[in-house]
Short mmCIF file of C-alpha atoms and ligand atoms in Angstrom, two decimals:
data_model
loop_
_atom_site.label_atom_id
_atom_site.label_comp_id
_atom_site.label_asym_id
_atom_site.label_seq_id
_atom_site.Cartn_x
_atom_site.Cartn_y
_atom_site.Cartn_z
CA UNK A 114 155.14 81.64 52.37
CA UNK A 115 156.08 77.84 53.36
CA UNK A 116 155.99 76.89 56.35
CA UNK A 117 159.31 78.85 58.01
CA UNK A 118 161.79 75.51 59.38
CA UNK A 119 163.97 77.73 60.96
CA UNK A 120 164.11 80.86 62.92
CA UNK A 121 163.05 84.02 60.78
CA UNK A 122 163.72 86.70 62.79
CA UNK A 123 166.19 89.07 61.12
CA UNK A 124 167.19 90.93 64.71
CA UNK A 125 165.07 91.60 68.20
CA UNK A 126 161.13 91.79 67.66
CA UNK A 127 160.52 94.26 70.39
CA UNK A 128 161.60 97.76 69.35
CA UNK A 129 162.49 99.87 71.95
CA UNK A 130 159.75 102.36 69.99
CA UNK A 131 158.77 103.11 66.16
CA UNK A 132 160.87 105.70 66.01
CA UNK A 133 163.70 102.92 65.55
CA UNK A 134 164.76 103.20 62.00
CA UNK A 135 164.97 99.50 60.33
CA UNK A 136 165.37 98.59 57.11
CA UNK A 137 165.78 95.34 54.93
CA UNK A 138 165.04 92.88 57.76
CA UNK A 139 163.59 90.43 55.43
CA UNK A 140 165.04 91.69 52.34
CA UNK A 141 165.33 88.54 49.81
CA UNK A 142 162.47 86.68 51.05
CA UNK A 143 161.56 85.15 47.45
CA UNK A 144 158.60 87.14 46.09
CA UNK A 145 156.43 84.17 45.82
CA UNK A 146 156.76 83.59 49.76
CA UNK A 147 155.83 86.79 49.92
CA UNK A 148 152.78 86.61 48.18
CA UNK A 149 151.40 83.34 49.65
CA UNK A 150 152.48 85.28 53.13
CA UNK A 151 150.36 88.00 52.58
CA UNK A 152 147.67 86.02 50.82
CA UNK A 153 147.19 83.72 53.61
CA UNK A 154 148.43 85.84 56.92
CA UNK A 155 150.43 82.92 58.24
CA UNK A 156 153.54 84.87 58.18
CA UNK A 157 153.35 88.79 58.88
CA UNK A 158 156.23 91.42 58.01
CA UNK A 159 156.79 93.71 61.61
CA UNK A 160 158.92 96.94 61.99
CA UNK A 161 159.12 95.70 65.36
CA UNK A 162 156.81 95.00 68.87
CA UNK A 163 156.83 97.64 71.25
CA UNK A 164 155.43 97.19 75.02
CA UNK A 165 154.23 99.75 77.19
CA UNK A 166 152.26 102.49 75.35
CA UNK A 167 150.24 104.69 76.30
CA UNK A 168 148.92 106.68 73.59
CA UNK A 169 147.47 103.91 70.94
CA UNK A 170 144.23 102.72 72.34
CA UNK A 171 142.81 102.94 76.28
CA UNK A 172 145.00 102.05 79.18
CA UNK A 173 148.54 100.57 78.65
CA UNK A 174 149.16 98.96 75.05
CA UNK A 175 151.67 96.32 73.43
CA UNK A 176 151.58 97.42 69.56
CA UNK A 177 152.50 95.69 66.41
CA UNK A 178 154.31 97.98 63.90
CA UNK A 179 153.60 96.45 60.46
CA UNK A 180 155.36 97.68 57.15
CA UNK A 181 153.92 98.29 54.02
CA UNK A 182 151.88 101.23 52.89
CA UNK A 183 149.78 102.88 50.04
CA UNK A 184 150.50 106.45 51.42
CA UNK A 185 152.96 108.90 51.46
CA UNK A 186 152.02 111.43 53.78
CA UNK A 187 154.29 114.29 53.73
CA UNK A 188 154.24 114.24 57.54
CA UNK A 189 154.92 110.59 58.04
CA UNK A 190 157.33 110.25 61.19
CA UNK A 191 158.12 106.09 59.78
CA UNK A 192 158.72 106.09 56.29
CA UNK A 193 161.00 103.33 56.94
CA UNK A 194 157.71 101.24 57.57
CA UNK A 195 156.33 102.32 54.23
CA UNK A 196 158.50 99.36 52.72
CA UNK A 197 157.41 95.72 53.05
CA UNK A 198 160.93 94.04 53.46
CA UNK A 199 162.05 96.45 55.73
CA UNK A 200 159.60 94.22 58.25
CA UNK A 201 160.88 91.13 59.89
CA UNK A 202 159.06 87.81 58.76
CA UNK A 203 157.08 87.13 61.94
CA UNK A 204 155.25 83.58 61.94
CA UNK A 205 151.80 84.31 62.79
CA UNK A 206 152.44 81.62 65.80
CA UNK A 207 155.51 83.31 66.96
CA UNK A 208 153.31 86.72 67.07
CA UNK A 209 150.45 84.85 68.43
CA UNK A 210 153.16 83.89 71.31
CA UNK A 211 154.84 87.23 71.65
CA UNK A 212 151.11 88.43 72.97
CA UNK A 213 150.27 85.59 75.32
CA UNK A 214 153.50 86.70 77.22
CA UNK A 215 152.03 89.91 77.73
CA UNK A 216 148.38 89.10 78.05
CA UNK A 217 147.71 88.80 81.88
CA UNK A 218 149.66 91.91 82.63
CA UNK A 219 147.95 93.55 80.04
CA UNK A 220 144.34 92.47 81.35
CA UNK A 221 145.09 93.70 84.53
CA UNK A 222 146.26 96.83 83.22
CA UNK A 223 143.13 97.38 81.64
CA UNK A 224 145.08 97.92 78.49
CA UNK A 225 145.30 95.81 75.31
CA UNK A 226 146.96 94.86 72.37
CA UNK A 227 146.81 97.90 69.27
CA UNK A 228 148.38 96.41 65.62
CA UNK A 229 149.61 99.61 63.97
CA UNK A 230 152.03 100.65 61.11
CA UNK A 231 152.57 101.24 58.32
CA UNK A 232 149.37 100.28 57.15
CA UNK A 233 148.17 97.36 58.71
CA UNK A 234 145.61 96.20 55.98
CA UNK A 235 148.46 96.25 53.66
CA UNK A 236 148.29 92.51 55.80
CA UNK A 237 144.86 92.23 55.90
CA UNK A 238 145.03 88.49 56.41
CA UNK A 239 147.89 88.56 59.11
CA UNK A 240 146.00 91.68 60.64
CA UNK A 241 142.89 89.55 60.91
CA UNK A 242 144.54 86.78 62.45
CA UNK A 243 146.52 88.59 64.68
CA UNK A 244 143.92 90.21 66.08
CA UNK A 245 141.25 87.40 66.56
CA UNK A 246 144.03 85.45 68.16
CA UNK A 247 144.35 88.44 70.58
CA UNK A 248 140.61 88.40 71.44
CA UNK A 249 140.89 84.95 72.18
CA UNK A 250 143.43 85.43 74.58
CA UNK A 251 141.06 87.79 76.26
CA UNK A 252 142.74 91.38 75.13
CA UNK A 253 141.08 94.26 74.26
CA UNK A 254 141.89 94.69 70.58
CA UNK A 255 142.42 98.22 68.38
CA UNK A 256 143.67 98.90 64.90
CA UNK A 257 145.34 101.94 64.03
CA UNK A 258 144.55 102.73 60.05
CA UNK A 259 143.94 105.06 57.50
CA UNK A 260 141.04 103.07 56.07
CA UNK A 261 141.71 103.00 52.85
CA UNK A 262 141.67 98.82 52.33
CA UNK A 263 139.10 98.56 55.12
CA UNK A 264 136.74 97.15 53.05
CA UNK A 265 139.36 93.45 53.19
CA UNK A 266 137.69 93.19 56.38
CA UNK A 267 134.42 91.15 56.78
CA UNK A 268 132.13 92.50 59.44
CA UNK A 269 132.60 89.42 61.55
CA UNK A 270 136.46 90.47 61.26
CA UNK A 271 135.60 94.21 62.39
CA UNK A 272 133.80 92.58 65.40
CA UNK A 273 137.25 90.90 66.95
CA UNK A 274 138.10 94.59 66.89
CA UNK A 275 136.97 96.64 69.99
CA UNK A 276 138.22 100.06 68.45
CA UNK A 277 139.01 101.36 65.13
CA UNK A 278 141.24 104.45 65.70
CA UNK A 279 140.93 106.23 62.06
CA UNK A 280 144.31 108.56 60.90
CA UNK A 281 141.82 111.14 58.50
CA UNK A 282 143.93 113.56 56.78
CA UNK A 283 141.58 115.59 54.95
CA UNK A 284 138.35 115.48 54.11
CA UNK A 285 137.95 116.93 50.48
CA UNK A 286 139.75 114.81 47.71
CA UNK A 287 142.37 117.43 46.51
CA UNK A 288 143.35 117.80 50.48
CA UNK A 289 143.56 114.13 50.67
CA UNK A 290 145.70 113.89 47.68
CA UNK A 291 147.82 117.10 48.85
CA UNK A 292 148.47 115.40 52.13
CA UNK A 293 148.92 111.56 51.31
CA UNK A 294 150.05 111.67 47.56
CA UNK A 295 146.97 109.55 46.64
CA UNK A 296 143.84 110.02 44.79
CA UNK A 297 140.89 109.11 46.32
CA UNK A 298 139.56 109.01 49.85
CA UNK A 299 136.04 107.88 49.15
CA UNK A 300 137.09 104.41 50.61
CA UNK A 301 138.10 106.22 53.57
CA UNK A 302 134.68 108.27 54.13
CA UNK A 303 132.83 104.77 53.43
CA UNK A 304 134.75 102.81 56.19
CA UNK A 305 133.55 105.83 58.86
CA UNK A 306 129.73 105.01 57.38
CA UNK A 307 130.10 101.23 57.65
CA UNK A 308 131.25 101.46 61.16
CA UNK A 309 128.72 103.57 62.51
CA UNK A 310 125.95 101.46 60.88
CA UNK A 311 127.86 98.16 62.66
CA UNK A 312 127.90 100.43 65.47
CA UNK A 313 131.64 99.90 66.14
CA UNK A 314 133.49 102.25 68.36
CA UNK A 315 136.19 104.72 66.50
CA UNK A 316 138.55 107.01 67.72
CA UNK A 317 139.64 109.49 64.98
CA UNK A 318 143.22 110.95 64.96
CA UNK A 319 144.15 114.48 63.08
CA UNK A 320 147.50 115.59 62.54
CA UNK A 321 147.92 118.82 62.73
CA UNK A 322 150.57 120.42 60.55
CA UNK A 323 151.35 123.90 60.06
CA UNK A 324 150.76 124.71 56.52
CA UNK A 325 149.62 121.98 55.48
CA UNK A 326 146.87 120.33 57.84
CA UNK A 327 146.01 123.08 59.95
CA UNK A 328 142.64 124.16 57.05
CA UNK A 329 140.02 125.42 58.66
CA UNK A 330 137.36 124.71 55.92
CA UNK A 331 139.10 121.00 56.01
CA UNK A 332 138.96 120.70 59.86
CA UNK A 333 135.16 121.40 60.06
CA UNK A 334 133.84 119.57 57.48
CA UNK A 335 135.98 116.59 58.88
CA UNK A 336 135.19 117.04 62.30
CA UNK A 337 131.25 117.25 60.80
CA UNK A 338 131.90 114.55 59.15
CA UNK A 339 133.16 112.72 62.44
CA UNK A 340 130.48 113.61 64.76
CA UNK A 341 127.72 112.67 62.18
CA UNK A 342 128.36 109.21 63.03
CA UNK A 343 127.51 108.97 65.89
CA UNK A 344 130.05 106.20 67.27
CA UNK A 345 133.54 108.53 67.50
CA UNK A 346 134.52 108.68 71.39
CA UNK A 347 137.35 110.74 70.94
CA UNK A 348 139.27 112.83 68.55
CA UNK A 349 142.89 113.17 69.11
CA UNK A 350 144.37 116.14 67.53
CA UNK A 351 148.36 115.28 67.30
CA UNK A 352 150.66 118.10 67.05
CA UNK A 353 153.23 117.80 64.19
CA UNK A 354 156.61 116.65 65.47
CA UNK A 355 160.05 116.64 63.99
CA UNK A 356 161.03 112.92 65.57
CA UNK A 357 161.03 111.20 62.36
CA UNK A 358 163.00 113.65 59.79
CA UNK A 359 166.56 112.09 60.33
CA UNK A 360 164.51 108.85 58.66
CA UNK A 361 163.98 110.98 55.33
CA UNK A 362 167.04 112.17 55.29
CA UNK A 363 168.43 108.55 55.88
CA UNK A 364 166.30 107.83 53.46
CA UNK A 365 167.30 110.11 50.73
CA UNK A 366 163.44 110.54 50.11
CA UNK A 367 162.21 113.85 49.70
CA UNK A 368 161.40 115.53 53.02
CA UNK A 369 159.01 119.27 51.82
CA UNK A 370 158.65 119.52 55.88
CA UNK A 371 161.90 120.28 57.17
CA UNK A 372 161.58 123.44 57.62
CA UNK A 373 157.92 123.07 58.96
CA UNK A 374 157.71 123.85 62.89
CA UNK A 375 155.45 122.39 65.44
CA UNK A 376 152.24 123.79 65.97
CA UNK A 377 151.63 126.36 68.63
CA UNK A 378 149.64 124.82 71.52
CA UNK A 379 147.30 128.10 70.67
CA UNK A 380 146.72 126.41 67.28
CA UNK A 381 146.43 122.98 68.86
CA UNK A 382 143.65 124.57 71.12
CA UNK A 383 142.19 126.13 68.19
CA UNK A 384 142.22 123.40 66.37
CA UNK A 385 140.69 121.20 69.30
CA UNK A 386 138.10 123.89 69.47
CA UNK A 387 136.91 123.11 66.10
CA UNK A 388 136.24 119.02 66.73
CA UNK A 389 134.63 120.06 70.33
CA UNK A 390 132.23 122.66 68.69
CA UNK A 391 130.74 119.79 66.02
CA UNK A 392 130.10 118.08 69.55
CA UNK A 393 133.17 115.66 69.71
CA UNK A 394 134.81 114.34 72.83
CA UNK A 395 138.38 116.14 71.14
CA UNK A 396 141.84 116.80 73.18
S1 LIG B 90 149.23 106.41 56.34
FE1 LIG B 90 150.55 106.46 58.17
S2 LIG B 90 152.29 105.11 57.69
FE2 LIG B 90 151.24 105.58 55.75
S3 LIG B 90 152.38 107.32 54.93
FE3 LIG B 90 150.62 108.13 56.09
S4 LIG B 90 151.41 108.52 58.17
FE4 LIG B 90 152.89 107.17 57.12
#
């Protein structure tokens, strides 16, 4: 993308949370801005900023929700971020800027800055940007991903990132595919091996679905999988909510959970119970 001369923010940056639906904020961008954006990072495509989380990386967070992604996970709570052009055309300066405003408070906090989606490697180039940018400004820095492009990232790239938190949603290929709608997680498996040999520290994230997640056979050999190497610090098991069906619906896509409940907190034990007995830090 040129150089934007004018503002190019469709509406506010800073989401009051994800759960926001947006659509077309950059819709008619020309496709070849597009492509020179994502090729080079200097422009980025954001569902929105939100501020004060605590539940996407240690202490208190300011997260980037980019758009764009390869999956379709049947329990996706923002498939309104799934979409490229439904992301407003952030400069990477203006992003850049949006974190320095936040940066003291956030140091002092003992908190960071986490760039989520969406699948932030959709942006690999922004996302790498972004993110040394907010090392330089002295934040602790996390990525929230499924894994699957991981390998866009050198290894001096993976070191301006202090923790990988990994979304696994299987760990056999016809789970994988059941859950996400995509072939192959081999990518996925390989990104867990490359960070434990580069010694880089993950936190894994499960989502536990009734019905569809909630496999036993899949849950141990995942949880195996995660404790073999040897650099996970904590496994989150996140119960299955209901917050982001009126976006399906909105949508028109089609939504095979509606009638799916949240799981029991007896299954979210058991489930816990599983990562904790392959020796994992898991709540
Ligand atoms: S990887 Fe994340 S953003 Fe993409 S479809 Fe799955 S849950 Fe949604």
């Amino acid at each position: 993308m040129s150089a934007p001369s004018s503002p190019p923010l469709a509406g506010p940056l800073e989401g009051k949370s994800p759960f926001e639906l947006r659509l077309d904020q950059s819709a008619g961008a020309p496709e070849l801005d597009v492509r020179s954006a994502l090729a080079t990072g200097d422009v980025g495509f954001l569902h929105s900023f939100t501020t004060g989380s605590a539940v996407d990386g240690p202490g208190v967070r300011v997260v980037a929700w980019t758009t764009s992604c390869m999956f379709r996970c049947r329990f996706c709570h923002n498939p309104d971020t799934w979409t490229l052009s439904n992301g407003m055309a952030v400069p990477i300066a203006v992003g850049v800027e949006e974190l320095r405003k936040y940066a003291h408070g956030l140091k002092v906090m003992k908190g960071g800055f986490t760039l989520s989606g969406g699948e932030p490697l959709m942006q690999h180039r922004f996302a790498a940007r972004l993110l040394r940018a907010a090392k330089g400004l002295g934040l602790h820095t996390a990525i929230e991903t499924n894994g699957l492009y991981s390998e866009k990232l050198s290894d001096a790239e993976l070191a301006d990132i202090d923790l990988v938190i990994l979304d696994m949603k299987g760990f056999t290929p016809a789970q994988h595919r059941r859950v996400t709608g995509a072939e192959d997680n081999s990518r996925i498996l390989e990104f867990g091996r490359r960070l434990a040999s580069l010694k880089r520290p993950m936190w894994l994230r499960y989502v536990l679905v009734p019905g569809l997640t909630d496999v036993l056979e899949e849950m141990q050999q995942v949880a195996a999988f995660a404790a073999s190497l040897g650099v996970v610090e904590r496994t989150e098991i996140l119960p299955f909510h209901q917050m982001g069906r009126y976006k399906w619906e909105r949508l028109s896509l089609d939504y095979t959970l509606a009638d799916t409940a949240p799981p029991s907190p007896e299954a979210v034990a058991d489930a816990v119970g599983i990562f904790r007995a392959a020796g994992l830090n898991a709540d």
